[in-house]
Amino acid sequence: MLEEGVGKRIQMLLRSEMPPVQFKLLGTLRMLIDGQAEAAEEMGQDPTLLNRLVQWCGSKDHAGVCGEANRLLASLLRHSRSPEVVRAIQEAQGVTHLVSMATSEHVIMQNEALIALAIASAISLENIKEAFKEAKLVQNIHKLLQAESAGPEVKYNAIGLLCSLLNSAELRQEAEEDQVTGTLETLCGHSNGNVAKQALMALQILNEEPGLLGP
């Protein structure tokens, strides 16, 4: 579809101020890049698209448009797995929205955001860590891990993201200052075996010598 120029035609609709059109457009673009790394990488570096997405991510008037914009932003990272897309989203001020999405009321959106942030941190942590610090990502992950309402899949993905963040000495220090260790120790006894194993692995990383980690 992208080779036929459909993607570019759809992007022309980005100028629309009609929420129903915006909602359908965002959903269409998200389906268009599903499993399509090249398409996701191309769209994920389009400043016009990203700026419009970030604008819609902050929309308080139309929850549906806001949710779809966040999901597309996360999908661009998940399907491209590209450092260039990470950089472009960071420059468009999109990181904060992904962190907010991770604390959404909707489980699907939470997991999509956590996975996208984990991918971003795995491929470009050094470049994106300042944005993570500004968005208080470590503290937000800790709140998720403490929340009784958060399900096993959310906690599993949140710990996986935390493990990636701990490769930065600065973010590791934030985790220590926020006393994440105690929460992880509690989660080692979680009824879900995968969550318990993931928590144990995160604890082991926290207990490693700081000198073994990056800046």
mmCIF file with all atom_site columns, C-alpha atoms in Angstrom:
data_model
loop_
_atom_site.group_PDB
_atom_site.id
_atom_site.type_symbol
_atom_site.label_atom_id
_atom_site.label_alt_id
_atom_site.label_comp_id
_atom_site.label_asym_id
_atom_site.label_entity_id
_atom_site.label_seq_id
_atom_site.pdbx_PDB_ins_code
_atom_site.Cartn_x
_atom_site.Cartn_y
_atom_site.Cartn_z
_atom_site.occupancy
_atom_site.B_iso_or_equiv
_atom_site.pdbx_formal_charge
_atom_site.auth_seq_id
_atom_site.auth_comp_id
_atom_site.auth_asym_id
_atom_site.auth_atom_id
_atom_site.pdbx_PDB_model_num
ATOM 1   C CA . MET A 1 1   ? 0.000   0.000   0.000  1.00 0.00 ? 1   MET A CA 1
ATOM 2   C CA . LEU A 1 2   ? 2.796   2.425   0.854  1.00 0.00 ? 2   LEU A CA 1
ATOM 3   C CA . GLU A 1 3   ? 4.457   1.799   -2.524 1.00 0.00 ? 3   GLU A CA 1
ATOM 4   C CA . GLU A 1 4   ? 1.226   2.914   -4.185 1.00 0.00 ? 4   GLU A CA 1
ATOM 5   C CA . GLY A 1 5   ? 1.428   6.189   -2.293 1.00 0.00 ? 5   GLY A CA 1
ATOM 6   C CA . VAL A 1 6   ? -1.529  5.420   -0.062 1.00 0.00 ? 6   VAL A CA 1
ATOM 7   C CA . GLY A 1 7   ? 0.491   6.330   3.026  1.00 0.00 ? 7   GLY A CA 1
ATOM 8   C CA . LYS A 1 8   ? 1.239   9.790   1.665  1.00 0.00 ? 8   LYS A CA 1
ATOM 9   C CA . ARG A 1 9   ? -2.363  10.341  0.646  1.00 0.00 ? 9   ARG A CA 1
ATOM 10  C CA . ILE A 1 10  ? -3.493  9.389   4.125  1.00 0.00 ? 10  ILE A CA 1
ATOM 11  C CA . GLN A 1 11  ? -1.007  11.806  5.649  1.00 0.00 ? 11  GLN A CA 1
ATOM 12  C CA . MET A 1 12  ? -2.663  14.599  3.670  1.00 0.00 ? 12  MET A CA 1
ATOM 13  C CA . LEU A 1 13  ? -5.688  13.984  5.877  1.00 0.00 ? 13  LEU A CA 1
ATOM 14  C CA . LEU A 1 14  ? -3.584  14.975  8.891  1.00 0.00 ? 14  LEU A CA 1
ATOM 15  C CA . ARG A 1 15  ? -4.772  18.530  8.289  1.00 0.00 ? 15  ARG A CA 1
ATOM 16  C CA . SER A 1 16  ? -8.344  17.528  9.122  1.00 0.00 ? 16  SER A CA 1
ATOM 17  C CA . GLU A 1 17  ? -9.864  19.124  12.215 1.00 0.00 ? 17  GLU A CA 1
ATOM 18  C CA . MET A 1 18  ? -12.732 16.614  12.346 1.00 0.00 ? 18  MET A CA 1
ATOM 19  C CA . PRO A 1 19  ? -12.289 14.127  15.237 1.00 0.00 ? 19  PRO A CA 1
ATOM 20  C CA . PRO A 1 20  ? -14.056 11.206  13.455 1.00 0.00 ? 20  PRO A CA 1
ATOM 21  C CA . VAL A 1 21  ? -11.685 11.598  10.479 1.00 0.00 ? 21  VAL A CA 1
ATOM 22  C CA . GLN A 1 22  ? -8.685  11.903  12.784 1.00 0.00 ? 22  GLN A CA 1
ATOM 23  C CA . PHE A 1 23  ? -9.708  8.793   14.727 1.00 0.00 ? 23  PHE A CA 1
ATOM 24  C CA . LYS A 1 24  ? -10.143 6.633   11.606 1.00 0.00 ? 24  LYS A CA 1
ATOM 25  C CA . LEU A 1 25  ? -6.956  8.001   10.054 1.00 0.00 ? 25  LEU A CA 1
ATOM 26  C CA . LEU A 1 26  ? -4.866  7.114   13.101 1.00 0.00 ? 26  LEU A CA 1
ATOM 27  C CA . GLY A 1 27  ? -6.291  3.609   13.247 1.00 0.00 ? 27  GLY A CA 1
ATOM 28  C CA . THR A 1 28  ? -5.603  3.120   9.537  1.00 0.00 ? 28  THR A CA 1
ATOM 29  C CA . LEU A 1 29  ? -1.989  4.274   9.849  1.00 0.00 ? 29  LEU A CA 1
ATOM 30  C CA . ARG A 1 30  ? -1.460  1.961   12.823 1.00 0.00 ? 30  ARG A CA 1
ATOM 31  C CA . MET A 1 31  ? -2.722  -1.017  10.806 1.00 0.00 ? 31  MET A CA 1
ATOM 32  C CA . LEU A 1 32  ? -0.608  0.067   7.836  1.00 0.00 ? 32  LEU A CA 1
ATOM 33  C CA . ILE A 1 33  ? 2.665   -0.230  9.779  1.00 0.00 ? 33  ILE A CA 1
ATOM 34  C CA . ASP A 1 34  ? 1.754   -3.413  11.676 1.00 0.00 ? 34  ASP A CA 1
ATOM 35  C CA . GLY A 1 35  ? 4.727   -5.711  11.093 1.00 0.00 ? 35  GLY A CA 1
ATOM 36  C CA . GLN A 1 36  ? 6.093   -3.347  8.421  1.00 0.00 ? 36  GLN A CA 1
ATOM 37  C CA . ALA A 1 37  ? 9.474   -2.145  9.683  1.00 0.00 ? 37  ALA A CA 1
ATOM 38  C CA . GLU A 1 38  ? 10.289  -0.099  6.585  1.00 0.00 ? 38  GLU A CA 1
ATOM 39  C CA . ALA A 1 39  ? 6.944   1.706   6.636  1.00 0.00 ? 39  ALA A CA 1
ATOM 40  C CA . ALA A 1 40  ? 7.214   2.346   10.378 1.00 0.00 ? 40  ALA A CA 1
ATOM 41  C CA . GLU A 1 41  ? 10.729  3.724   9.962  1.00 0.00 ? 41  GLU A CA 1
ATOM 42  C CA . GLU A 1 42  ? 9.646   6.034   7.148  1.00 0.00 ? 42  GLU A CA 1
ATOM 43  C CA . MET A 1 43  ? 6.613   7.370   9.018  1.00 0.00 ? 43  MET A CA 1
ATOM 44  C CA . GLY A 1 44  ? 8.510   7.510   12.295 1.00 0.00 ? 44  GLY A CA 1
ATOM 45  C CA . GLN A 1 45  ? 10.913  10.078  10.866 1.00 0.00 ? 45  GLN A CA 1
ATOM 46  C CA . ASP A 1 46  ? 8.258   12.290  9.289  1.00 0.00 ? 46  ASP A CA 1
ATOM 47  C CA . PRO A 1 47  ? 8.282   15.520  11.350 1.00 0.00 ? 47  PRO A CA 1
ATOM 48  C CA . THR A 1 48  ? 4.866   16.641  10.072 1.00 0.00 ? 48  THR A CA 1
ATOM 49  C CA . LEU A 1 49  ? 3.261   13.374  11.147 1.00 0.00 ? 49  LEU A CA 1
ATOM 50  C CA . LEU A 1 50  ? 5.070   13.281  14.497 1.00 0.00 ? 50  LEU A CA 1
ATOM 51  C CA . ASN A 1 51  ? 4.220   16.868  15.380 1.00 0.00 ? 51  ASN A CA 1
ATOM 52  C CA . ARG A 1 52  ? 0.568   16.246  14.569 1.00 0.00 ? 52  ARG A CA 1
ATOM 53  C CA . LEU A 1 53  ? 0.623   13.024  16.603 1.00 0.00 ? 53  LEU A CA 1
ATOM 54  C CA . VAL A 1 54  ? 2.097   14.772  19.626 1.00 0.00 ? 54  VAL A CA 1
ATOM 55  C CA . GLN A 1 55  ? -0.531  17.489  19.292 1.00 0.00 ? 55  GLN A CA 1
ATOM 56  C CA . TRP A 1 56  ? -3.303  14.879  19.288 1.00 0.00 ? 56  TRP A CA 1
ATOM 57  C CA . CYS A 1 57  ? -1.671  12.958  22.147 1.00 0.00 ? 57  CYS A CA 1
ATOM 58  C CA . GLY A 1 58  ? -2.295  16.003  24.299 1.00 0.00 ? 58  GLY A CA 1
ATOM 59  C CA . SER A 1 59  ? -5.896  16.450  23.181 1.00 0.00 ? 59  SER A CA 1
ATOM 60  C CA . LYS A 1 60  ? -8.209  16.592  26.193 1.00 0.00 ? 60  LYS A CA 1
ATOM 61  C CA . ASP A 1 61  ? -11.371 17.144  24.170 1.00 0.00 ? 61  ASP A CA 1
ATOM 62  C CA . HIS A 1 62  ? -11.374 13.866  22.261 1.00 0.00 ? 62  HIS A CA 1
ATOM 63  C CA . ALA A 1 63  ? -10.256 10.847  24.277 1.00 0.00 ? 63  ALA A CA 1
ATOM 64  C CA . GLY A 1 64  ? -10.540 8.492   21.295 1.00 0.00 ? 64  GLY A CA 1
ATOM 65  C CA . VAL A 1 65  ? -8.226  10.584  19.126 1.00 0.00 ? 65  VAL A CA 1
ATOM 66  C CA . CYS A 1 66  ? -5.802  11.017  22.029 1.00 0.00 ? 66  CYS A CA 1
ATOM 67  C CA . GLY A 1 67  ? -5.696  7.260   22.649 1.00 0.00 ? 67  GLY A CA 1
ATOM 68  C CA . GLU A 1 68  ? -5.187  6.368   18.986 1.00 0.00 ? 68  GLU A CA 1
ATOM 69  C CA . ALA A 1 69  ? -2.441  8.986   18.604 1.00 0.00 ? 69  ALA A CA 1
ATOM 70  C CA . ASN A 1 70  ? -0.583  7.494   21.566 1.00 0.00 ? 70  ASN A CA 1
ATOM 71  C CA . ARG A 1 71  ? -1.003  3.970   20.210 1.00 0.00 ? 71  ARG A CA 1
ATOM 72  C CA . LEU A 1 72  ? 0.367   4.988   16.806 1.00 0.00 ? 72  LEU A CA 1
ATOM 73  C CA . LEU A 1 73  ? 3.340   6.685   18.449 1.00 0.00 ? 73  LEU A CA 1
ATOM 74  C CA . ALA A 1 74  ? 4.110   3.475   20.358 1.00 0.00 ? 74  ALA A CA 1
ATOM 75  C CA . SER A 1 75  ? 3.594   1.370   17.216 1.00 0.00 ? 75  SER A CA 1
ATOM 76  C CA . LEU A 1 76  ? 6.144   3.417   15.281 1.00 0.00 ? 76  LEU A CA 1
ATOM 77  C CA . LEU A 1 77  ? 8.765   2.435   17.853 1.00 0.00 ? 77  LEU A CA 1
ATOM 78  C CA . ARG A 1 78  ? 7.630   -1.170  18.220 1.00 0.00 ? 78  ARG A CA 1
ATOM 79  C CA . HIS A 1 79  ? 7.627   -1.933  14.503 1.00 0.00 ? 79  HIS A CA 1
ATOM 80  C CA . SER A 1 80  ? 10.615  0.139   13.352 1.00 0.00 ? 80  SER A CA 1
ATOM 81  C CA . ARG A 1 81  ? 13.011  -0.637  16.215 1.00 0.00 ? 81  ARG A CA 1
ATOM 82  C CA . SER A 1 82  ? 15.054  2.224   14.800 1.00 0.00 ? 82  SER A CA 1
ATOM 83  C CA . PRO A 1 83  ? 17.413  4.604   16.647 1.00 0.00 ? 83  PRO A CA 1
ATOM 84  C CA . GLU A 1 84  ? 16.472  7.277   14.101 1.00 0.00 ? 84  GLU A CA 1
ATOM 85  C CA . VAL A 1 85  ? 12.790  6.931   15.003 1.00 0.00 ? 85  VAL A CA 1
ATOM 86  C CA . VAL A 1 86  ? 13.661  7.118   18.713 1.00 0.00 ? 86  VAL A CA 1
ATOM 87  C CA . ARG A 1 87  ? 15.536  10.342  18.040 1.00 0.00 ? 87  ARG A CA 1
ATOM 88  C CA . ALA A 1 88  ? 12.738  11.795  15.912 1.00 0.00 ? 88  ALA A CA 1
ATOM 89  C CA . ILE A 1 89  ? 10.074  11.040  18.527 1.00 0.00 ? 89  ILE A CA 1
ATOM 90  C CA . GLN A 1 90  ? 12.267  12.524  21.226 1.00 0.00 ? 90  GLN A CA 1
ATOM 91  C CA . GLU A 1 91  ? 12.786  15.707  19.173 1.00 0.00 ? 91  GLU A CA 1
ATOM 92  C CA . ALA A 1 92  ? 9.024   15.935  18.632 1.00 0.00 ? 92  ALA A CA 1
ATOM 93  C CA . GLN A 1 93  ? 8.531   15.843  22.431 1.00 0.00 ? 93  GLN A CA 1
ATOM 94  C CA . GLY A 1 94  ? 6.728   12.512  22.230 1.00 0.00 ? 94  GLY A CA 1
ATOM 95  C CA . VAL A 1 95  ? 8.475   10.651  25.055 1.00 0.00 ? 95  VAL A CA 1
ATOM 96  C CA . THR A 1 96  ? 6.385   12.258  27.792 1.00 0.00 ? 96  THR A CA 1
ATOM 97  C CA . HIS A 1 97  ? 3.200   11.045  26.124 1.00 0.00 ? 97  HIS A CA 1
ATOM 98  C CA . LEU A 1 98  ? 4.500   7.474   25.956 1.00 0.00 ? 98  LEU A CA 1
ATOM 99  C CA . VAL A 1 99  ? 5.340   7.574   29.661 1.00 0.00 ? 99  VAL A CA 1
ATOM 100 C CA . SER A 1 100 ? 1.838   8.868   30.409 1.00 0.00 ? 100 SER A CA 1
ATOM 101 C CA . MET A 1 101 ? 0.406   6.124   28.204 1.00 0.00 ? 101 MET A CA 1
ATOM 102 C CA . ALA A 1 102 ? 2.225   3.530   30.330 1.00 0.00 ? 102 ALA A CA 1
ATOM 103 C CA . THR A 1 103 ? 0.116   4.634   33.284 1.00 0.00 ? 103 THR A CA 1
ATOM 104 C CA . SER A 1 104 ? -3.137  4.634   31.309 1.00 0.00 ? 104 SER A CA 1
ATOM 105 C CA . GLU A 1 105 ? -6.328  3.041   32.619 1.00 0.00 ? 105 GLU A CA 1
ATOM 106 C CA . HIS A 1 106 ? -6.346  0.713   29.608 1.00 0.00 ? 106 HIS A CA 1
ATOM 107 C CA . VAL A 1 107 ? -4.216  -2.431  29.902 1.00 0.00 ? 107 VAL A CA 1
ATOM 108 C CA . ILE A 1 108 ? -3.609  -2.748  26.155 1.00 0.00 ? 108 ILE A CA 1
ATOM 109 C CA . MET A 1 109 ? -2.293  0.806   25.977 1.00 0.00 ? 109 MET A CA 1
ATOM 110 C CA . GLN A 1 110 ? -0.144  0.281   29.068 1.00 0.00 ? 110 GLN A CA 1
ATOM 111 C CA . ASN A 1 111 ? 1.527   -2.788  27.600 1.00 0.00 ? 111 ASN A CA 1
ATOM 112 C CA . GLU A 1 112 ? 2.035   -1.198  24.180 1.00 0.00 ? 112 GLU A CA 1
ATOM 113 C CA . ALA A 1 113 ? 3.711   1.813   25.809 1.00 0.00 ? 113 ALA A CA 1
ATOM 114 C CA . LEU A 1 114 ? 5.899   -0.293  28.113 1.00 0.00 ? 114 LEU A CA 1
ATOM 115 C CA . ILE A 1 115 ? 7.108   -2.426  25.206 1.00 0.00 ? 115 ILE A CA 1
ATOM 116 C CA . ALA A 1 116 ? 7.774   0.639   23.039 1.00 0.00 ? 116 ALA A CA 1
ATOM 117 C CA . LEU A 1 117 ? 9.741   2.330   25.829 1.00 0.00 ? 117 LEU A CA 1
ATOM 118 C CA . ALA A 1 118 ? 11.707  -0.871  26.429 1.00 0.00 ? 118 ALA A CA 1
ATOM 119 C CA . ILE A 1 119 ? 12.644  -1.018  22.740 1.00 0.00 ? 119 ILE A CA 1
ATOM 120 C CA . ALA A 1 120 ? 13.665  2.649   22.787 1.00 0.00 ? 120 ALA A CA 1
ATOM 121 C CA . SER A 1 121 ? 15.825  2.129   25.869 1.00 0.00 ? 121 SER A CA 1
ATOM 122 C CA . ALA A 1 122 ? 17.405  -1.027  24.443 1.00 0.00 ? 122 ALA A CA 1
ATOM 123 C CA . ILE A 1 123 ? 18.525  0.619   21.209 1.00 0.00 ? 123 ILE A CA 1
ATOM 124 C CA . SER A 1 124 ? 19.172  4.213   22.251 1.00 0.00 ? 124 SER A CA 1
ATOM 125 C CA . LEU A 1 125 ? 19.325  4.558   26.051 1.00 0.00 ? 125 LEU A CA 1
ATOM 126 C CA . GLU A 1 126 ? 22.254  6.977   26.106 1.00 0.00 ? 126 GLU A CA 1
ATOM 127 C CA . ASN A 1 127 ? 20.440  9.398   23.803 1.00 0.00 ? 127 ASN A CA 1
ATOM 128 C CA . ILE A 1 128 ? 17.027  9.163   25.420 1.00 0.00 ? 128 ILE A CA 1
ATOM 129 C CA . LYS A 1 129 ? 17.827  8.891   29.129 1.00 0.00 ? 129 LYS A CA 1
ATOM 130 C CA . GLU A 1 130 ? 17.474  12.639  29.739 1.00 0.00 ? 130 GLU A CA 1
ATOM 131 C CA . ALA A 1 131 ? 13.963  12.569  28.285 1.00 0.00 ? 131 ALA A CA 1
ATOM 132 C CA . PHE A 1 132 ? 13.202  9.583   30.531 1.00 0.00 ? 132 PHE A CA 1
ATOM 133 C CA . LYS A 1 133 ? 14.441  11.521  33.552 1.00 0.00 ? 133 LYS A CA 1
ATOM 134 C CA . GLU A 1 134 ? 12.344  14.573  32.662 1.00 0.00 ? 134 GLU A CA 1
ATOM 135 C CA . ALA A 1 135 ? 9.251   12.377  32.262 1.00 0.00 ? 135 ALA A CA 1
ATOM 136 C CA . LYS A 1 136 ? 10.006  10.647  35.611 1.00 0.00 ? 136 LYS A CA 1
ATOM 137 C CA . LEU A 1 137 ? 9.867   7.246   33.937 1.00 0.00 ? 137 LEU A CA 1
ATOM 138 C CA . VAL A 1 138 ? 11.576  5.356   36.775 1.00 0.00 ? 138 VAL A CA 1
ATOM 139 C CA . GLN A 1 139 ? 9.174   6.800   39.347 1.00 0.00 ? 139 GLN A CA 1
ATOM 140 C CA . ASN A 1 140 ? 6.162   6.004   37.146 1.00 0.00 ? 140 ASN A CA 1
ATOM 141 C CA . ILE A 1 141 ? 7.326   2.413   36.690 1.00 0.00 ? 141 ILE A CA 1
ATOM 142 C CA . HIS A 1 142 ? 7.679   2.099   40.452 1.00 0.00 ? 142 HIS A CA 1
ATOM 143 C CA . LYS A 1 143 ? 4.099   3.282   40.945 1.00 0.00 ? 143 LYS A CA 1
ATOM 144 C CA . LEU A 1 144 ? 2.937   0.670   38.439 1.00 0.00 ? 144 LEU A CA 1
ATOM 145 C CA . LEU A 1 145 ? 4.806   -2.060  40.287 1.00 0.00 ? 145 LEU A CA 1
ATOM 146 C CA . GLN A 1 146 ? 3.236   -0.968  43.574 1.00 0.00 ? 146 GLN A CA 1
ATOM 147 C CA . ALA A 1 147 ? -0.299  -0.708  42.184 1.00 0.00 ? 147 ALA A CA 1
ATOM 148 C CA . GLU A 1 148 ? -2.505  -3.597  43.241 1.00 0.00 ? 148 GLU A CA 1
ATOM 149 C CA . SER A 1 149 ? -4.731  -2.909  40.239 1.00 0.00 ? 149 SER A CA 1
ATOM 150 C CA . ALA A 1 150 ? -1.901  -3.578  37.749 1.00 0.00 ? 150 ALA A CA 1
ATOM 151 C CA . GLY A 1 151 ? -2.143  -7.058  36.260 1.00 0.00 ? 151 GLY A CA 1
ATOM 152 C CA . PRO A 1 152 ? 0.706   -9.577  35.876 1.00 0.00 ? 152 PRO A CA 1
ATOM 153 C CA . GLU A 1 153 ? 1.388   -8.733  32.212 1.00 0.00 ? 153 GLU A CA 1
ATOM 154 C CA . VAL A 1 154 ? 1.732   -5.022  32.988 1.00 0.00 ? 154 VAL A CA 1
ATOM 155 C CA . LYS A 1 155 ? 4.048   -5.709  35.915 1.00 0.00 ? 155 LYS A CA 1
ATOM 156 C CA . TYR A 1 156 ? 6.110   -8.154  33.858 1.00 0.00 ? 156 TYR A CA 1
ATOM 157 C CA . ASN A 1 157 ? 6.582   -5.600  31.063 1.00 0.00 ? 157 ASN A CA 1
ATOM 158 C CA . ALA A 1 158 ? 7.250   -2.802  33.565 1.00 0.00 ? 158 ALA A CA 1
ATOM 159 C CA . ILE A 1 159 ? 10.023  -4.818  35.224 1.00 0.00 ? 159 ILE A CA 1
ATOM 160 C CA . GLY A 1 160 ? 11.457  -5.674  31.803 1.00 0.00 ? 160 GLY A CA 1
ATOM 161 C CA . LEU A 1 161 ? 11.628  -1.965  30.987 1.00 0.00 ? 161 LEU A CA 1
ATOM 162 C CA . LEU A 1 162 ? 13.193  -1.262  34.386 1.00 0.00 ? 162 LEU A CA 1
ATOM 163 C CA . CYS A 1 163 ? 15.911  -3.864  33.724 1.00 0.00 ? 163 CYS A CA 1
ATOM 164 C CA . SER A 1 164 ? 16.813  -2.018  30.529 1.00 0.00 ? 164 SER A CA 1
ATOM 165 C CA . LEU A 1 165 ? 16.875  1.361   32.295 1.00 0.00 ? 165 LEU A CA 1
ATOM 166 C CA . LEU A 1 166 ? 19.244  0.007   34.943 1.00 0.00 ? 166 LEU A CA 1
ATOM 167 C CA . ASN A 1 167 ? 21.976  -0.085  32.291 1.00 0.00 ? 167 ASN A CA 1
ATOM 168 C CA . SER A 1 168 ? 22.260  3.650   32.917 1.00 0.00 ? 168 SER A CA 1
ATOM 169 C CA . ALA A 1 169 ? 23.996  4.513   36.189 1.00 0.00 ? 169 ALA A CA 1
ATOM 170 C CA . GLU A 1 170 ? 21.929  7.718   36.439 1.00 0.00 ? 170 GLU A CA 1
ATOM 171 C CA . LEU A 1 171 ? 18.605  5.933   36.073 1.00 0.00 ? 171 LEU A CA 1
ATOM 172 C CA . ARG A 1 172 ? 19.805  3.174   38.369 1.00 0.00 ? 172 ARG A CA 1
ATOM 173 C CA . GLN A 1 173 ? 20.499  5.816   41.007 1.00 0.00 ? 173 GLN A CA 1
ATOM 174 C CA . GLU A 1 174 ? 16.956  7.136   40.580 1.00 0.00 ? 174 GLU A CA 1
ATOM 175 C CA . ALA A 1 175 ? 15.620  3.603   41.127 1.00 0.00 ? 175 ALA A CA 1
ATOM 176 C CA . GLU A 1 176 ? 17.683  3.242   44.297 1.00 0.00 ? 176 GLU A CA 1
ATOM 177 C CA . GLU A 1 177 ? 16.574  6.636   45.613 1.00 0.00 ? 177 GLU A CA 1
ATOM 178 C CA . ASP A 1 178 ? 12.944  5.735   44.928 1.00 0.00 ? 178 ASP A CA 1
ATOM 179 C CA . GLN A 1 179 ? 13.475  2.534   46.946 1.00 0.00 ? 179 GLN A CA 1
ATOM 180 C CA . VAL A 1 180 ? 12.457  0.238   44.110 1.00 0.00 ? 180 VAL A CA 1
ATOM 181 C CA . THR A 1 181 ? 14.424  -2.600  45.716 1.00 0.00 ? 181 THR A CA 1
ATOM 182 C CA . GLY A 1 182 ? 11.832  -3.149  48.431 1.00 0.00 ? 182 GLY A CA 1
ATOM 183 C CA . THR A 1 183 ? 9.024   -3.360  45.881 1.00 0.00 ? 183 THR A CA 1
ATOM 184 C CA . LEU A 1 184 ? 10.984  -5.848  43.779 1.00 0.00 ? 184 LEU A CA 1
ATOM 185 C CA . GLU A 1 185 ? 11.648  -7.993  46.850 1.00 0.00 ? 185 GLU A CA 1
ATOM 186 C CA . THR A 1 186 ? 7.900   -8.117  47.475 1.00 0.00 ? 186 THR A CA 1
ATOM 187 C CA . LEU A 1 187 ? 7.245   -9.028  43.838 1.00 0.00 ? 187 LEU A CA 1
ATOM 188 C CA . CYS A 1 188 ? 9.655   -11.955 44.101 1.00 0.00 ? 188 CYS A CA 1
ATOM 189 C CA . GLY A 1 189 ? 6.809   -13.623 45.998 1.00 0.00 ? 189 GLY A CA 1
ATOM 190 C CA . HIS A 1 190 ? 4.182   -12.751 43.360 1.00 0.00 ? 190 HIS A CA 1
ATOM 191 C CA . SER A 1 191 ? 1.667   -15.481 42.559 1.00 0.00 ? 191 SER A CA 1
ATOM 192 C CA . ASN A 1 192 ? 2.574   -15.195 38.872 1.00 0.00 ? 192 ASN A CA 1
ATOM 193 C CA . GLY A 1 193 ? 5.817   -17.089 38.295 1.00 0.00 ? 193 GLY A CA 1
ATOM 194 C CA . ASN A 1 194 ? 6.934   -14.944 35.352 1.00 0.00 ? 194 ASN A CA 1
ATOM 195 C CA . VAL A 1 195 ? 6.548   -11.747 37.385 1.00 0.00 ? 195 VAL A CA 1
ATOM 196 C CA . ALA A 1 196 ? 8.461   -13.305 40.293 1.00 0.00 ? 196 ALA A CA 1
ATOM 197 C CA . LYS A 1 197 ? 11.351  -14.393 38.019 1.00 0.00 ? 197 LYS A CA 1
ATOM 198 C CA . GLN A 1 198 ? 11.466  -10.991 36.335 1.00 0.00 ? 198 GLN A CA 1
ATOM 199 C CA . ALA A 1 199 ? 11.565  -9.254  39.732 1.00 0.00 ? 199 ALA A CA 1
ATOM 200 C CA . LEU A 1 200 ? 14.426  -11.500 40.854 1.00 0.00 ? 200 LEU A CA 1
ATOM 201 C CA . MET A 1 201 ? 16.384  -10.683 37.706 1.00 0.00 ? 201 MET A CA 1
ATOM 202 C CA . ALA A 1 202 ? 15.889  -6.942  38.270 1.00 0.00 ? 202 ALA A CA 1
ATOM 203 C CA . LEU A 1 203 ? 17.089  -7.326  41.865 1.00 0.00 ? 203 LEU A CA 1
ATOM 204 C CA . GLN A 1 204 ? 20.219  -9.103  40.676 1.00 0.00 ? 204 GLN A CA 1
ATOM 205 C CA . ILE A 1 205 ? 20.947  -6.242  38.261 1.00 0.00 ? 205 ILE A CA 1
ATOM 206 C CA . LEU A 1 206 ? 20.437  -3.688  41.052 1.00 0.00 ? 206 LEU A CA 1
ATOM 207 C CA . ASN A 1 207 ? 22.857  -5.594  43.247 1.00 0.00 ? 207 ASN A CA 1
ATOM 208 C CA . GLU A 1 208 ? 25.596  -5.583  40.611 1.00 0.00 ? 208 GLU A CA 1
ATOM 209 C CA . GLU A 1 209 ? 28.584  -3.290  41.057 1.00 0.00 ? 209 GLU A CA 1
ATOM 210 C CA . PRO A 1 210 ? 27.755  0.173   39.650 1.00 0.00 ? 210 PRO A CA 1
ATOM 211 C CA . GLY A 1 211 ? 31.122  0.221   37.888 1.00 0.00 ? 211 GLY A CA 1
ATOM 212 C CA . LEU A 1 212 ? 29.915  -2.507  35.550 1.00 0.00 ? 212 LEU A CA 1
ATOM 213 C CA . LEU A 1 213 ? 27.228  -0.229  34.141 1.00 0.00 ? 213 LEU A CA 1
ATOM 214 C CA . GLY A 1 214 ? 27.281  2.626   31.689 1.00 0.00 ? 214 GLY A CA 1
ATOM 215 C CA . PRO A 1 215 ? 26.819  6.334   32.483 1.00 0.00 ? 215 PRO A CA 1
#
